[in-house]
Amino acid sequence: MDLVRHLRFFVAVAEEGHFGDAAARLEMTQPPVSQGLRRLEKELGVQLIRRTSRGAELTDAGRDLLPRARLLIDDAARFLGEARRLHDGTEVLRWGAVPLAGAAAVAAVAQRLGEIASGQEMVSATTVSLVEQVSAGTLDLAIVDAPCVTGTLTTGPVVVFRRHVVVPAGHPVTTAARPRLRQLAGLDFCHPPRAANPPAHDQLIDRLRESGLDPHVLPVSSTEHLVAAVAGGRAFGLTADPDRFAALDAVRCLPIGRDATALRLRVVYRESALGEVADVATAALWKISKATG
């Protein structure tokens, strides 16, 4: 049994209190998480999670073992990170970014980091996952959406990006003289699952409601998923890269709800020595933010 992998299942379920939310956080389907947890419990000989009609609750044994599980996961991540550094023999900068950041922002940051680092490796993941990886030392820094829970990590300033609303080409809002967000009532809202970053997700929904729109959220995991849902005529979404949709006849990008739909990004890092690198990444974000309005 891969102990560390199964411990990650346990910690995710314990912290989320729900198998579905834990699976979304781990970017998996629910059955492998449930099966993995049962296998872990069988291996340990104790029940860790009590399955209820409301979700999942820690047993007494689970509550006692949860802190140790977190430590083992962090130690394993640090071990792998140090091993990779020794294998590479060079100071490769490892960083990550949320998919919401968009291609333009990621490219700008990669270009600037390439000027100051001998090498770099980039990963794309949810804010929750990126914060965990930076905290564990497997990533040097990450670009996450704000607000978010960062624990003891150092955070850079928030950089605000304007986003366009992606709507079906035939929707009435595309021909309205003064298009408003509330005109999208009845459409599902394509957005990453709440588990990707609960604070930012809840803040965005609150801003939409303040604009007169209270949509049903349709969780999506990629731009392709969003395009398919919107092109089908029953959903809308948000993008920081409207140019990517320009050639698609089935959808339109509209600059509406600027304040309500804005994307807020910030750089997080653990090592104080990386402060200057984080400043370079933040400066790249600022430059793109200004260039896109």
PDB file of C-alpha atoms in Angstrom:
ATOM      1  CA  MET A   1       0.000   0.000   0.000  1.00  0.00           C
ATOM      2  CA  ASP A   2       1.195   3.525  -0.828  1.00  0.00           C
ATOM      3  CA  LEU A   3       0.925   4.834   2.726  1.00  0.00           C
ATOM      4  CA  VAL A   4       1.519   8.515   1.961  1.00  0.00           C
ATOM      5  CA  ARG A   5      -1.032   8.522  -0.874  1.00  0.00           C
ATOM      6  CA  HIS A   6      -3.682   6.923   1.329  1.00  0.00           C
ATOM      7  CA  LEU A   7      -2.879   9.285   4.180  1.00  0.00           C
ATOM      8  CA  ARG A   8      -3.592  12.161   1.786  1.00  0.00           C
ATOM      9  CA  PHE A   9      -7.054  10.658   1.233  1.00  0.00           C
ATOM     10  CA  PHE A  10      -7.590  10.501   4.991  1.00  0.00           C
ATOM     11  CA  VAL A  11      -6.469  14.091   5.597  1.00  0.00           C
ATOM     12  CA  ALA A  12      -8.578  15.448   2.730  1.00  0.00           C
ATOM     13  CA  VAL A  13     -11.741  13.692   3.931  1.00  0.00           C
ATOM     14  CA  ALA A  14     -11.085  14.729   7.525  1.00  0.00           C
ATOM     15  CA  GLU A  15     -10.590  18.393   6.610  1.00  0.00           C
ATOM     16  CA  GLU A  16     -13.428  18.618   4.100  1.00  0.00           C
ATOM     17  CA  GLY A  17     -15.922  16.553   6.108  1.00  0.00           C
ATOM     18  CA  HIS A  18     -17.315  15.152   2.875  1.00  0.00           C
ATOM     19  CA  PHE A  19     -16.065  12.485   0.447  1.00  0.00           C
ATOM     20  CA  GLY A  20     -17.175  14.385  -2.659  1.00  0.00           C
ATOM     21  CA  ASP A  21     -15.457  17.594  -1.574  1.00  0.00           C
ATOM     22  CA  ALA A  22     -12.317  15.651  -0.653  1.00  0.00           C
ATOM     23  CA  ALA A  23     -12.272  14.012  -4.081  1.00  0.00           C
ATOM     24  CA  ALA A  24     -12.644  17.412  -5.785  1.00  0.00           C
ATOM     25  CA  ARG A  25      -9.782  18.798  -3.719  1.00  0.00           C
ATOM     26  CA  LEU A  26      -7.598  15.847  -4.732  1.00  0.00           C
ATOM     27  CA  GLU A  27      -8.776  16.256  -8.348  1.00  0.00           C
ATOM     28  CA  MET A  28     -10.095  12.676  -8.364  1.00  0.00           C
ATOM     29  CA  THR A  29     -13.424  10.909  -8.520  1.00  0.00           C
ATOM     30  CA  GLN A  30     -15.043   9.840  -5.256  1.00  0.00           C
ATOM     31  CA  PRO A  31     -14.856   5.990  -5.485  1.00  0.00           C
ATOM     32  CA  PRO A  32     -11.016   5.720  -5.374  1.00  0.00           C
ATOM     33  CA  VAL A  33     -10.940   8.017  -2.347  1.00  0.00           C
ATOM     34  CA  SER A  34     -13.554   5.955  -0.482  1.00  0.00           C
ATOM     35  CA  GLN A  35     -11.853   2.681  -1.428  1.00  0.00           C
ATOM     36  CA  GLY A  36      -8.430   4.015  -0.503  1.00  0.00           C
ATOM     37  CA  LEU A  37      -9.615   5.155   2.905  1.00  0.00           C
ATOM     38  CA  ARG A  38     -11.187   1.753   3.609  1.00  0.00           C
ATOM     39  CA  ARG A  39      -7.920   0.078   2.628  1.00  0.00           C
ATOM     40  CA  LEU A  40      -5.984   2.372   4.966  1.00  0.00           C
ATOM     41  CA  GLU A  41      -8.383   1.618   7.830  1.00  0.00           C
ATOM     42  CA  LYS A  42      -8.035  -2.105   7.171  1.00  0.00           C
ATOM     43  CA  GLU A  43      -4.233  -1.841   7.145  1.00  0.00           C
ATOM     44  CA  LEU A  44      -4.182   0.142  10.405  1.00  0.00           C
ATOM     45  CA  GLY A  45      -6.864  -1.927  12.075  1.00  0.00           C
ATOM     46  CA  VAL A  46      -8.824   1.130  13.230  1.00  0.00           C
ATOM     47  CA  GLN A  47     -11.718   3.146  11.857  1.00  0.00           C
ATOM     48  CA  LEU A  48     -10.628   6.690  11.043  1.00  0.00           C
ATOM     49  CA  ILE A  49     -13.759   8.171   9.498  1.00  0.00           C
ATOM     50  CA  ARG A  50     -17.372   7.607  10.458  1.00  0.00           C
ATOM     51  CA  ARG A  51     -19.603   7.775   7.384  1.00  0.00           C
ATOM     52  CA  THR A  52     -22.870   9.617   8.087  1.00  0.00           C
ATOM     53  CA  SER A  53     -25.835  10.915   6.107  1.00  0.00           C
ATOM     54  CA  ARG A  54     -24.295  14.398   6.342  1.00  0.00           C
ATOM     55  CA  GLY A  55     -20.873  13.365   5.090  1.00  0.00           C
ATOM     56  CA  ALA A  56     -17.899  12.190   7.124  1.00  0.00           C
ATOM     57  CA  GLU A  57     -16.864  12.597  10.754  1.00  0.00           C
ATOM     58  CA  LEU A  58     -13.627  11.760  12.538  1.00  0.00           C
ATOM     59  CA  THR A  59     -13.661   8.880  15.000  1.00  0.00           C
ATOM     60  CA  ASP A  60     -11.657   9.207  18.227  1.00  0.00           C
ATOM     61  CA  ALA A  61      -8.831   7.241  16.596  1.00  0.00           C
ATOM     62  CA  GLY A  62      -8.997   9.426  13.503  1.00  0.00           C
ATOM     63  CA  ARG A  63      -8.821  12.580  15.610  1.00  0.00           C
ATOM     64  CA  ASP A  64      -5.735  11.267  17.421  1.00  0.00           C
ATOM     65  CA  LEU A  65      -3.950  10.183  14.236  1.00  0.00           C
ATOM     66  CA  LEU A  66      -4.770  13.209  12.031  1.00  0.00           C
ATOM     67  CA  PRO A  67      -1.873  15.437  13.259  1.00  0.00           C
ATOM     68  CA  ARG A  68       0.624  12.609  12.711  1.00  0.00           C
ATOM     69  CA  ALA A  69      -0.781  11.975   9.216  1.00  0.00           C
ATOM     70  CA  ARG A  70      -0.258  15.631   8.307  1.00  0.00           C
ATOM     71  CA  LEU A  71       3.352  15.493   9.514  1.00  0.00           C
ATOM     72  CA  LEU A  72       4.091  12.343   7.523  1.00  0.00           C
ATOM     73  CA  ILE A  73       2.668  13.894   4.336  1.00  0.00           C
ATOM     74  CA  ASP A  74       4.720  17.067   4.818  1.00  0.00           C
ATOM     75  CA  ASP A  75       7.892  15.093   5.561  1.00  0.00           C
ATOM     76  CA  ALA A  76       7.419  12.961   2.456  1.00  0.00           C
ATOM     77  CA  ALA A  77       6.941  16.051   0.280  1.00  0.00           C
ATOM     78  CA  ARG A  78      10.067  17.690   1.704  1.00  0.00           C
ATOM     79  CA  PHE A  79      12.061  14.484   1.206  1.00  0.00           C
ATOM     80  CA  LEU A  80      11.046  14.272  -2.457  1.00  0.00           C
ATOM     81  CA  GLY A  81      11.773  17.948  -2.982  1.00  0.00           C
ATOM     82  CA  GLU A  82      15.287  17.668  -1.575  1.00  0.00           C
ATOM     83  CA  ALA A  83      15.940  14.491  -3.579  1.00  0.00           C
ATOM     84  CA  ARG A  84      14.938  16.271  -6.799  1.00  0.00           C
ATOM     85  CA  ARG A  85      17.265  19.163  -6.028  1.00  0.00           C
ATOM     86  CA  LEU A  86      20.180  16.787  -5.458  1.00  0.00           C
ATOM     87  CA  HIS A  87      19.365  14.895  -8.644  1.00  0.00           C
ATOM     88  CA  ASP A  88      19.210  18.032 -10.750  1.00  0.00           C
ATOM     89  CA  GLY A  89      22.483  19.378  -9.407  1.00  0.00           C
ATOM     90  CA  THR A  90      21.291  22.906 -10.188  1.00  0.00           C
ATOM     91  CA  GLU A  91      19.040  25.436  -8.544  1.00  0.00           C
ATOM     92  CA  VAL A  92      15.892  24.880 -10.554  1.00  0.00           C
ATOM     93  CA  LEU A  93      13.088  27.239  -9.588  1.00  0.00           C
ATOM     94  CA  ARG A  94       9.860  25.316  -9.041  1.00  0.00           C
ATOM     95  CA  TRP A  95       6.671  27.301  -9.158  1.00  0.00           C
ATOM     96  CA  GLY A  96       2.987  26.865  -9.840  1.00  0.00           C
ATOM     97  CA  ALA A  97      -0.082  28.817 -10.906  1.00  0.00           C
ATOM     98  CA  VAL A  98      -3.825  28.353 -10.835  1.00  0.00           C
ATOM     99  CA  PRO A  99      -5.449  27.716 -14.245  1.00  0.00           C
ATOM    100  CA  LEU A 100      -7.583  30.813 -13.631  1.00  0.00           C
ATOM    101  CA  ALA A 101      -4.477  32.989 -14.043  1.00  0.00           C
ATOM    102  CA  GLY A 102      -4.634  32.560 -17.802  1.00  0.00           C
ATOM    103  CA  ALA A 103      -1.974  31.999 -20.449  1.00  0.00           C
ATOM    104  CA  ALA A 104      -0.884  35.647 -20.705  1.00  0.00           C
ATOM    105  CA  ALA A 105      -0.102  35.981 -16.995  1.00  0.00           C
ATOM    106  CA  VAL A 106       1.652  32.610 -16.808  1.00  0.00           C
ATOM    107  CA  ALA A 107       3.755  33.372 -19.888  1.00  0.00           C
ATOM    108  CA  ALA A 108       4.773  36.780 -18.524  1.00  0.00           C
ATOM    109  CA  VAL A 109       5.857  35.324 -15.192  1.00  0.00           C
ATOM    110  CA  ALA A 110       7.751  32.453 -16.862  1.00  0.00           C
ATOM    111  CA  GLN A 111       9.599  34.901 -19.097  1.00  0.00           C
ATOM    112  CA  ARG A 112      10.720  37.078 -16.171  1.00  0.00           C
ATOM    113  CA  LEU A 113      11.709  34.106 -14.019  1.00  0.00           C
ATOM    114  CA  GLY A 114      13.697  32.713 -16.938  1.00  0.00           C
ATOM    115  CA  GLU A 115      15.846  35.844 -16.788  1.00  0.00           C
ATOM    116  CA  ILE A 116      16.883  35.276 -13.170  1.00  0.00           C
ATOM    117  CA  ALA A 117      16.868  31.462 -12.743  1.00  0.00           C
ATOM    118  CA  SER A 118      19.142  28.847 -14.307  1.00  0.00           C
ATOM    119  CA  GLY A 119      16.094  26.654 -14.859  1.00  0.00           C
ATOM    120  CA  GLN A 120      12.435  26.436 -13.930  1.00  0.00           C
ATOM    121  CA  GLU A 121       9.622  23.916 -13.626  1.00  0.00           C
ATOM    122  CA  MET A 122       5.988  24.989 -13.564  1.00  0.00           C
ATOM    123  CA  VAL A 123       2.865  23.122 -12.468  1.00  0.00           C
ATOM    124  CA  SER A 124      -0.808  24.023 -12.761  1.00  0.00           C
ATOM    125  CA  ALA A 125      -3.059  23.167  -9.823  1.00  0.00           C
ATOM    126  CA  THR A 126      -5.770  24.472  -7.538  1.00  0.00           C
ATOM    127  CA  THR A 127      -5.015  27.103  -4.915  1.00  0.00           C
ATOM    128  CA  VAL A 128      -5.476  24.584  -2.095  1.00  0.00           C
ATOM    129  CA  SER A 129      -3.020  22.190  -3.738  1.00  0.00           C
ATOM    130  CA  LEU A 130      -0.458  24.903  -4.535  1.00  0.00           C
ATOM    131  CA  VAL A 131      -0.495  26.250  -0.978  1.00  0.00           C
ATOM    132  CA  GLU A 132       0.059  22.716   0.319  1.00  0.00           C
ATOM    133  CA  GLN A 133       2.988  22.188  -2.067  1.00  0.00           C
ATOM    134  CA  VAL A 134       4.659  25.494  -1.188  1.00  0.00           C
ATOM    135  CA  SER A 135       4.162  24.787   2.523  1.00  0.00           C
ATOM    136  CA  ALA A 136       5.725  21.336   2.084  1.00  0.00           C
ATOM    137  CA  GLY A 137       8.692  22.719   0.151  1.00  0.00           C
ATOM    138  CA  THR A 138       8.054  20.928  -3.142  1.00  0.00           C
ATOM    139  CA  LEU A 139       7.362  24.297  -4.789  1.00  0.00           C
ATOM    140  CA  ASP A 140       9.350  27.485  -4.224  1.00  0.00           C
ATOM    141  CA  LEU A 141       6.445  29.811  -4.899  1.00  0.00           C
ATOM    142  CA  ALA A 142       2.989  29.853  -6.439  1.00  0.00           C
ATOM    143  CA  ILE A 143       0.455  32.213  -7.981  1.00  0.00           C
ATOM    144  CA  VAL A 144      -2.908  31.660  -6.301  1.00  0.00           C
ATOM    145  CA  ASP A 145      -6.282  33.355  -6.384  1.00  0.00           C
ATOM    146  CA  ALA A 146      -7.209  35.526  -3.411  1.00  0.00           C
ATOM    147  CA  PRO A 147      -8.519  35.423  -0.817  1.00  0.00           C
ATOM    148  CA  CYS A 148      -7.224  32.049   0.358  1.00  0.00           C
ATOM    149  CA  VAL A 149      -5.940  30.324   3.463  1.00  0.00           C
ATOM    150  CA  THR A 150      -2.121  30.544   3.375  1.00  0.00           C
ATOM    151  CA  GLY A 151      -1.145  29.533   6.920  1.00  0.00           C
ATOM    152  CA  THR A 152       2.415  30.623   7.688  1.00  0.00           C
ATOM    153  CA  LEU A 153       3.356  31.400   4.066  1.00  0.00           C
ATOM    154  CA  THR A 154       4.476  34.879   3.070  1.00  0.00           C
ATOM    155  CA  THR A 155       2.121  36.587   0.641  1.00  0.00           C
ATOM    156  CA  GLY A 156       2.699  39.267  -1.934  1.00  0.00           C
ATOM    157  CA  PRO A 157       0.262  42.068  -2.803  1.00  0.00           C
ATOM    158  CA  VAL A 158      -3.002  41.280  -4.552  1.00  0.00           C
ATOM    159  CA  VAL A 159      -3.020  42.021  -8.293  1.00  0.00           C
ATOM    160  CA  VAL A 160      -6.454  42.542  -9.854  1.00  0.00           C
ATOM    161  CA  PHE A 161      -7.205  41.252 -13.358  1.00  0.00           C
ATOM    162  CA  ARG A 162     -10.211  42.172 -15.441  1.00  0.00           C
ATOM    163  CA  ARG A 163     -12.170  39.173 -16.711  1.00  0.00           C
ATOM    164  CA  HIS A 164     -14.631  38.851 -19.571  1.00  0.00           C
ATOM    165  CA  VAL A 165     -17.884  36.930 -19.343  1.00  0.00           C
ATOM    166  CA  VAL A 166     -18.120  34.047 -21.824  1.00  0.00           C
ATOM    167  CA  VAL A 167     -21.716  33.564 -23.019  1.00  0.00           C
ATOM    168  CA  PRO A 168     -23.550  31.558 -25.709  1.00  0.00           C
ATOM    169  CA  ALA A 169     -23.428  33.371 -29.052  1.00  0.00           C
ATOM    170  CA  GLY A 170     -27.219  33.405 -29.357  1.00  0.00           C
ATOM    171  CA  HIS A 171     -28.003  34.726 -25.891  1.00  0.00           C
ATOM    172  CA  PRO A 172     -29.956  38.044 -25.760  1.00  0.00           C
ATOM    173  CA  VAL A 173     -27.248  39.698 -23.631  1.00  0.00           C
ATOM    174  CA  THR A 174     -24.937  39.758 -26.678  1.00  0.00           C
ATOM    175  CA  THR A 175     -27.205  42.261 -28.458  1.00  0.00           C
ATOM    176  CA  ALA A 176     -28.379  44.262 -25.435  1.00  0.00           C
ATOM    177  CA  ALA A 177     -27.703  48.005 -25.537  1.00  0.00           C
ATOM    178  CA  ARG A 178     -26.519  47.931 -21.920  1.00  0.00           C
ATOM    179  CA  PRO A 179     -25.662  44.328 -21.017  1.00  0.00           C
ATOM    180  CA  ARG A 180     -25.796  43.456 -17.318  1.00  0.00           C
ATOM    181  CA  LEU A 181     -24.884  40.393 -15.313  1.00  0.00           C
ATOM    182  CA  ARG A 182     -28.462  39.927 -14.115  1.00  0.00           C
ATOM    183  CA  GLN A 183     -29.467  39.232 -17.720  1.00  0.00           C
ATOM    184  CA  LEU A 184     -27.650  35.902 -17.386  1.00  0.00           C
ATOM    185  CA  ALA A 185     -30.252  34.610 -14.932  1.00  0.00           C
ATOM    186  CA  GLY A 186     -31.237  31.076 -15.872  1.00  0.00           C
ATOM    187  CA  LEU A 187     -27.751  30.104 -17.076  1.00  0.00           C
ATOM    188  CA  ASP A 188     -25.453  27.872 -15.034  1.00  0.00           C
ATOM    189  CA  PHE A 189     -22.158  29.405 -13.941  1.00  0.00           C
ATOM    190  CA  CYS A 190     -19.083  27.436 -15.076  1.00  0.00           C
ATOM    191  CA  HIS A 191     -16.383  27.674 -12.426  1.00  0.00           C
ATOM    192  CA  PRO A 192     -13.813  25.431 -10.714  1.00  0.00           C
ATOM    193  CA  PRO A 193     -15.207  23.450  -7.741  1.00  0.00           C
ATOM    194  CA  ARG A 194     -15.507  25.267  -4.428  1.00  0.00           C
ATOM    195  CA  ALA A 195     -12.910  22.890  -2.961  1.00  0.00           C
ATOM    196  CA  ALA A 196     -10.272  24.490  -5.223  1.00  0.00           C
ATOM    197  CA  ASN A 197     -10.330  27.593  -2.987  1.00  0.00           C
ATOM    198  CA  PRO A 198     -13.411  28.051  -0.756  1.00  0.00           C
ATOM    199  CA  PRO A 199     -12.741  31.691   0.330  1.00  0.00           C
ATOM    200  CA  ALA A 200     -12.308  33.033  -3.217  1.00  0.00           C
ATOM    201  CA  HIS A 201     -15.221  30.941  -4.503  1.00  0.00           C
ATOM    202  CA  ASP A 202     -17.579  32.271  -1.828  1.00  0.00           C
ATOM    203  CA  GLN A 203     -16.447  35.858  -2.353  1.00  0.00           C
ATOM    204  CA  LEU A 204     -17.081  35.632  -6.099  1.00  0.00           C
ATOM    205  CA  ILE A 205     -20.576  34.225  -5.603  1.00  0.00           C
ATOM    206  CA  ASP A 206     -21.333  37.007  -3.119  1.00  0.00           C
ATOM    207  CA  ARG A 207     -20.204  39.638  -5.643  1.00  0.00           C
ATOM    208  CA  LEU A 208     -22.408  38.121  -8.337  1.00  0.00           C
ATOM    209  CA  ARG A 209     -25.385  38.145  -5.982  1.00  0.00           C
ATOM    210  CA  GLU A 210     -24.753  41.800  -5.184  1.00  0.00           C
ATOM    211  CA  SER A 211     -24.985  42.406  -8.950  1.00  0.00           C
ATOM    212  CA  GLY A 212     -28.414  40.793  -9.099  1.00  0.00           C
ATOM    213  CA  LEU A 213     -27.310  37.334 -10.230  1.00  0.00           C
ATOM    214  CA  ASP A 214     -27.591  34.191  -8.104  1.00  0.00           C
ATOM    215  CA  PRO A 215     -26.461  31.390 -10.436  1.00  0.00           C
ATOM    216  CA  HIS A 216     -26.263  27.653  -9.999  1.00  0.00           C
ATOM    217  CA  VAL A 217     -22.576  26.683 -10.124  1.00  0.00           C
ATOM    218  CA  LEU A 218     -21.538  24.059 -12.665  1.00  0.00           C
ATOM    219  CA  PRO A 219     -18.064  22.777 -11.658  1.00  0.00           C
ATOM    220  CA  VAL A 220     -15.597  22.683 -14.562  1.00  0.00           C
ATOM    221  CA  SER A 221     -11.980  21.510 -14.636  1.00  0.00           C
ATOM    222  CA  SER A 222     -10.662  23.028 -17.861  1.00  0.00           C
ATOM    223  CA  THR A 223     -11.183  25.693 -20.523  1.00  0.00           C
ATOM    224  CA  GLU A 224     -12.431  22.985 -22.887  1.00  0.00           C
ATOM    225  CA  HIS A 225     -15.053  21.934 -20.348  1.00  0.00           C
ATOM    226  CA  LEU A 226     -16.166  25.558 -19.997  1.00  0.00           C
ATOM    227  CA  VAL A 227     -16.359  26.051 -23.782  1.00  0.00           C
ATOM    228  CA  ALA A 228     -18.480  22.939 -24.222  1.00  0.00           C
ATOM    229  CA  ALA A 229     -20.911  23.998 -21.502  1.00  0.00           C
ATOM    230  CA  VAL A 230     -21.259  27.580 -22.774  1.00  0.00           C
ATOM    231  CA  ALA A 231     -21.492  26.602 -26.438  1.00  0.00           C
ATOM    232  CA  GLY A 232     -24.338  24.273 -25.505  1.00  0.00           C
ATOM    233  CA  GLY A 233     -26.374  27.388 -24.710  1.00  0.00           C
ATOM    234  CA  ARG A 234     -27.128  26.817 -21.030  1.00  0.00           C
ATOM    235  CA  ALA A 235     -24.140  28.232 -19.178  1.00  0.00           C
ATOM    236  CA  PHE A 236     -21.723  31.145 -18.901  1.00  0.00           C
ATOM    237  CA  GLY A 237     -18.204  31.456 -17.540  1.00  0.00           C
ATOM    238  CA  LEU A 238     -15.315  33.838 -16.936  1.00  0.00           C
ATOM    239  CA  THR A 239     -11.941  34.204 -18.632  1.00  0.00           C
ATOM    240  CA  ALA A 240      -8.823  36.307 -18.253  1.00  0.00           C
ATOM    241  CA  ASP A 241      -7.869  35.379 -21.858  1.00  0.00           C
ATOM    242  CA  PRO A 242     -10.737  36.568 -24.100  1.00  0.00           C
ATOM    243  CA  ASP A 243      -8.535  36.361 -27.205  1.00  0.00           C
ATOM    244  CA  ARG A 244      -8.544  32.562 -26.883  1.00  0.00           C
ATOM    245  CA  PHE A 245     -12.265  32.573 -27.700  1.00  0.00           C
ATOM    246  CA  ALA A 246     -12.182  35.041 -30.614  1.00  0.00           C
ATOM    247  CA  ALA A 247     -12.229  32.342 -33.304  1.00  0.00           C
ATOM    248  CA  LEU A 248     -15.141  30.411 -31.784  1.00  0.00           C
ATOM    249  CA  ASP A 249     -18.498  31.116 -33.448  1.00  0.00           C
ATOM    250  CA  ALA A 250     -20.525  29.480 -30.665  1.00  0.00           C
ATOM    251  CA  VAL A 251     -19.496  31.826 -27.834  1.00  0.00           C
ATOM    252  CA  ARG A 252     -18.949  35.517 -27.191  1.00  0.00           C
ATOM    253  CA  CYS A 253     -16.820  37.355 -24.618  1.00  0.00           C
ATOM    254  CA  LEU A 254     -18.359  40.449 -23.038  1.00  0.00           C
ATOM    255  CA  PRO A 255     -16.642  43.004 -20.748  1.00  0.00           C
ATOM    256  CA  ILE A 256     -19.471  43.245 -18.218  1.00  0.00           C
ATOM    257  CA  GLY A 257     -19.576  43.130 -14.436  1.00  0.00           C
ATOM    258  CA  ARG A 258     -15.993  44.327 -14.193  1.00  0.00           C
ATOM    259  CA  ASP A 259     -15.775  44.652 -10.393  1.00  0.00           C
ATOM    260  CA  ALA A 260     -17.958  41.643  -9.666  1.00  0.00           C
ATOM    261  CA  THR A 261     -16.051  39.268 -11.931  1.00  0.00           C
ATOM    262  CA  ALA A 262     -12.490  40.509 -11.362  1.00  0.00           C
ATOM    263  CA  LEU A 263      -9.758  37.946 -10.667  1.00  0.00           C
ATOM    264  CA  ARG A 264      -7.421  38.605  -7.745  1.00  0.00           C
ATOM    265  CA  LEU A 265      -4.013  36.918  -7.807  1.00  0.00           C
ATOM    266  CA  ARG A 266      -1.080  36.959  -5.431  1.00  0.00           C
ATOM    267  CA  VAL A 267       2.279  35.209  -5.031  1.00  0.00           C
ATOM    268  CA  VAL A 268       2.878  33.002  -1.983  1.00  0.00           C
ATOM    269  CA  TYR A 269       6.213  31.583  -0.821  1.00  0.00           C
ATOM    270  CA  ARG A 270       7.825  30.015   2.230  1.00  0.00           C
ATOM    271  CA  GLU A 271      11.545  30.796   2.180  1.00  0.00           C
ATOM    272  CA  SER A 272      12.472  34.398   3.040  1.00  0.00           C
ATOM    273  CA  ALA A 273      15.355  34.158   0.561  1.00  0.00           C
ATOM    274  CA  LEU A 274      12.789  33.930  -2.246  1.00  0.00           C
ATOM    275  CA  GLY A 275      11.380  37.383  -1.542  1.00  0.00           C
ATOM    276  CA  GLU A 276      13.180  38.986  -4.487  1.00  0.00           C
ATOM    277  CA  VAL A 277      12.037  36.210  -6.842  1.00  0.00           C
ATOM    278  CA  ALA A 278       8.459  36.656  -5.627  1.00  0.00           C
ATOM    279  CA  ASP A 279       8.750  40.400  -6.298  1.00  0.00           C
ATOM    280  CA  VAL A 280       9.806  39.661  -9.892  1.00  0.00           C
ATOM    281  CA  ALA A 281       6.791  37.397 -10.384  1.00  0.00           C
ATOM    282  CA  THR A 282       4.463  40.001  -8.874  1.00  0.00           C
ATOM    283  CA  ALA A 283       5.892  42.722 -11.130  1.00  0.00           C
ATOM    284  CA  ALA A 284       5.173  40.530 -14.156  1.00  0.00           C
ATOM    285  CA  LEU A 285       1.586  40.116 -12.981  1.00  0.00           C
ATOM    286  CA  TRP A 286       1.195  43.874 -12.520  1.00  0.00           C
ATOM    287  CA  LYS A 287       2.450  44.498 -16.044  1.00  0.00           C
ATOM    288  CA  ILE A 288      -0.049  42.107 -17.611  1.00  0.00           C
ATOM    289  CA  SER A 289      -2.849  43.413 -15.432  1.00  0.00           C
ATOM    290  CA  LYS A 290      -2.280  46.971 -16.650  1.00  0.00           C
ATOM    291  CA  ALA A 291      -1.914  45.883 -20.276  1.00  0.00           C
ATOM    292  CA  THR A 292      -5.275  44.064 -20.211  1.00  0.00           C
ATOM    293  CA  GLY A 293      -7.190  46.925 -18.635  1.00  0.00           C
TER     294      GLY A 293
END
